[in-house]
Short mmCIF file of C-alpha atoms in Angstrom, two decimals:
data_model
loop_
_atom_site.label_atom_id
_atom_site.label_comp_id
_atom_site.label_asym_id
_atom_site.label_seq_id
_atom_site.Cartn_x
_atom_site.Cartn_y
_atom_site.Cartn_z
CA MET A 1 -53.78 -2.92 -33.40
CA LYS A 2 -51.42 -4.35 -30.79
CA LYS A 3 -52.57 -5.04 -27.27
CA PRO A 4 -51.00 -2.87 -24.61
CA PRO A 5 -48.60 -4.76 -22.32
CA GLN A 6 -50.11 -6.24 -19.18
CA ASP A 7 -48.96 -5.14 -15.79
CA LEU A 8 -46.77 -7.78 -14.10
CA SER A 9 -48.84 -7.67 -10.92
CA GLN A 10 -51.93 -8.58 -12.97
CA LEU A 11 -50.13 -11.56 -14.47
CA LEU A 12 -49.22 -12.82 -10.99
CA LEU A 13 -52.86 -12.68 -9.88
CA GLN A 14 -54.21 -14.70 -12.81
CA GLN A 15 -54.66 -18.46 -12.96
CA GLY A 16 -51.87 -20.58 -14.41
CA GLN A 17 -48.28 -21.49 -13.69
CA LEU A 18 -46.78 -18.04 -13.15
CA PRO A 19 -48.50 -17.39 -9.79
CA SER A 20 -47.45 -20.81 -8.48
CA ILE A 21 -43.86 -20.28 -9.64
CA ALA A 22 -43.74 -16.87 -7.96
CA GLU A 23 -45.17 -18.35 -4.78
CA LYS A 24 -42.60 -21.17 -4.74
CA ALA A 25 -39.75 -18.71 -5.36
CA GLU A 26 -40.93 -16.62 -2.43
CA LEU A 27 -41.14 -19.74 -0.25
CA LEU A 28 -37.59 -20.75 -1.21
CA LEU A 29 -36.27 -17.27 -0.39
CA HIS A 30 -37.98 -17.40 2.99
CA LEU A 31 -36.59 -20.88 3.69
CA ASP A 32 -33.11 -19.80 2.60
CA HIS A 33 -33.23 -16.91 5.06
CA HIS A 34 -34.53 -19.14 7.86
CA VAL A 35 -31.95 -21.88 7.23
CA LYS A 36 -29.15 -19.31 7.35
CA GLN A 37 -30.43 -18.14 10.74
CA VAL A 38 -30.47 -21.68 12.16
CA ILE A 39 -27.10 -22.86 10.81
CA THR A 40 -24.17 -21.09 12.41
CA GLY A 41 -20.75 -20.11 11.21
CA PRO A 42 -19.19 -19.23 7.88
CA VAL A 43 -21.03 -22.08 6.17
CA THR A 44 -24.07 -19.80 5.85
CA GLU A 45 -22.28 -17.90 3.08
CA GLN A 46 -21.68 -21.14 1.19
CA LEU A 47 -25.19 -22.56 1.00
CA LYS A 48 -28.43 -21.95 -0.84
CA VAL A 49 -31.87 -23.52 -0.48
CA ALA A 50 -32.44 -24.94 -3.94
CA ASN A 51 -35.79 -26.70 -3.71
CA PHE A 52 -38.56 -28.04 -1.50
CA ARG A 53 -40.50 -30.97 -2.93
CA GLN A 54 -42.47 -33.84 -1.39
CA GLY A 55 -41.36 -32.94 2.13
CA VAL A 56 -37.65 -32.87 1.25
CA LEU A 57 -35.64 -29.65 1.54
CA VAL A 58 -32.75 -29.54 -0.95
CA ILE A 59 -29.76 -27.43 0.09
CA GLU A 60 -26.90 -26.76 -2.32
CA THR A 61 -23.36 -25.85 -1.38
CA SER A 62 -20.23 -25.13 -3.38
CA THR A 63 -17.89 -27.89 -2.09
CA ALA A 64 -18.01 -31.31 -0.46
CA ALA A 65 -16.30 -29.88 2.63
CA TRP A 66 -19.15 -27.40 3.17
CA ALA A 67 -21.65 -30.20 2.52
CA ALA A 68 -20.05 -32.23 5.32
CA ARG A 69 -20.36 -29.27 7.71
CA ILE A 70 -24.03 -28.86 6.81
CA ASN A 71 -24.60 -32.59 7.26
CA PHE A 72 -23.21 -32.28 10.81
CA GLN A 73 -25.88 -29.67 11.59
CA LYS A 74 -28.66 -31.43 9.67
CA PRO A 75 -30.45 -33.06 12.66
CA LYS A 76 -30.63 -29.74 14.52
CA LEU A 77 -31.76 -27.95 11.36
CA LEU A 78 -34.43 -30.56 10.60
CA GLN A 79 -35.83 -30.43 14.13
CA GLN A 80 -35.89 -26.63 14.26
CA LEU A 81 -37.46 -26.22 10.82
CA GLN A 82 -40.16 -28.78 11.66
CA ALA A 83 -40.96 -26.96 14.88
CA GLU A 84 -40.92 -23.39 13.55
CA THR A 85 -41.58 -23.29 9.82
CA LEU A 86 -42.23 -26.58 8.03
CA PRO A 87 -44.08 -29.24 10.05
CA MET A 88 -44.39 -31.33 6.85
CA LEU A 89 -40.59 -31.48 6.41
CA SER A 90 -39.41 -35.10 6.44
CA ALA A 91 -35.79 -34.88 5.27
CA ILE A 92 -32.98 -32.57 4.22
CA GLU A 93 -30.82 -33.39 1.24
CA VAL A 94 -27.46 -31.66 0.76
CA LYS A 95 -26.03 -31.48 -2.76
CA VAL A 96 -22.74 -30.12 -4.04
CA ASN A 97 -23.07 -27.57 -6.82
CA PRO A 98 -19.64 -26.18 -7.80
CA SER A 99 -21.25 -23.49 -9.96
CA LEU A 100 -22.37 -21.70 -6.77
CA LYS A 101 -18.84 -20.33 -6.45
CA MET A 102 -19.55 -18.16 -9.47
CA TYR A 103 -22.42 -16.47 -7.66
CA GLU A 104 -20.64 -15.44 -4.47
CA THR A 105 -22.24 -12.35 -3.07
CA LYS A 106 -19.23 -10.91 -1.34
CA SER A 107 -17.65 -8.24 -3.44
CA LYS A 108 -13.96 -7.78 -2.97
CA GLN A 109 -13.08 -4.31 -1.85
CA ALA A 110 -10.55 -2.44 -3.91
CA HIS A 111 -7.41 -1.52 -2.07
CA ASN A 112 -6.70 1.85 -3.58
CA GLN A 113 -4.18 3.02 -1.01
CA ILE A 114 -0.44 2.81 -1.40
CA SER A 115 1.75 2.26 1.64
CA GLU A 116 4.53 4.70 2.51
CA THR A 117 7.14 2.13 1.54
CA ALA A 118 5.53 1.51 -1.85
CA ALA A 119 5.24 5.27 -2.46
CA ALA A 120 8.96 5.70 -1.63
CA HIS A 121 9.90 2.89 -4.04
CA ILE A 122 7.75 4.37 -6.80
CA ASP A 123 9.28 7.78 -6.21
CA ALA A 124 12.82 6.32 -6.33
CA LEU A 125 11.97 4.50 -9.54
CA ALA A 126 10.53 7.68 -11.04
CA GLU A 127 13.89 9.46 -10.46
CA HIS A 128 15.58 7.03 -12.86
CA ILE A 129 12.91 7.08 -15.57
CA GLU A 130 12.56 9.95 -18.02
CA GLY A 131 9.58 11.07 -20.02
CA SER A 132 5.89 10.84 -19.35
CA LEU A 133 6.16 7.54 -17.45
CA GLY A 134 8.54 9.10 -14.93
CA GLN A 135 6.17 12.07 -14.45
CA LYS A 136 3.21 9.76 -13.95
CA LEU A 137 5.10 7.70 -11.38
CA LYS A 138 6.05 10.88 -9.49
CA ARG A 139 2.41 11.99 -9.46
CA LEU A 140 1.35 8.58 -8.19
CA ALA A 141 3.87 8.72 -5.33
CA ALA A 142 2.80 12.27 -4.50
CA LEU A 143 -0.87 11.26 -4.54
CA ALA A 144 -0.15 8.48 -2.05
CA SER A 145 1.57 10.86 0.36
CA ARG A 146 -1.25 13.45 0.00
CA SER A 147 -3.94 10.90 0.85
CA ARG A 148 -2.08 9.97 4.05
CA GLN A 149 -1.75 13.64 5.08
CA SER A 150 -5.47 14.27 4.65
CA LYS A 151 -6.34 11.54 7.17
#
């Protein structure tokens, strides 16, 4: 007979590597949050705390330009982290990781509104097109004007 699956919380409480990995991941998340509070400006959206080993905090960023901005703030960051969170911190290393661009958290908002000018152009175009495409363009122009009237 098969063993029933173990609860994940039980696995995290046992001895072995999994509890230490979970603990380190939690530490890195906490450090990432704290670093983003200390560093100011838009650079906070472009960095990620990647590792903490042997007293060295490793911060990754997507471009060399952002790395230079972080390096400008490194002395302040080092001093503040030593005072508030990590007294054993001896250095901060900034690395460029271009693959971070793939993981940007900002989602682009869809612009699903048509301006009055665009609606007028679509309507004018629909007058010269016959068939189902012309009807669909007319509905699109009408939908744009209805959404403006409801506001």
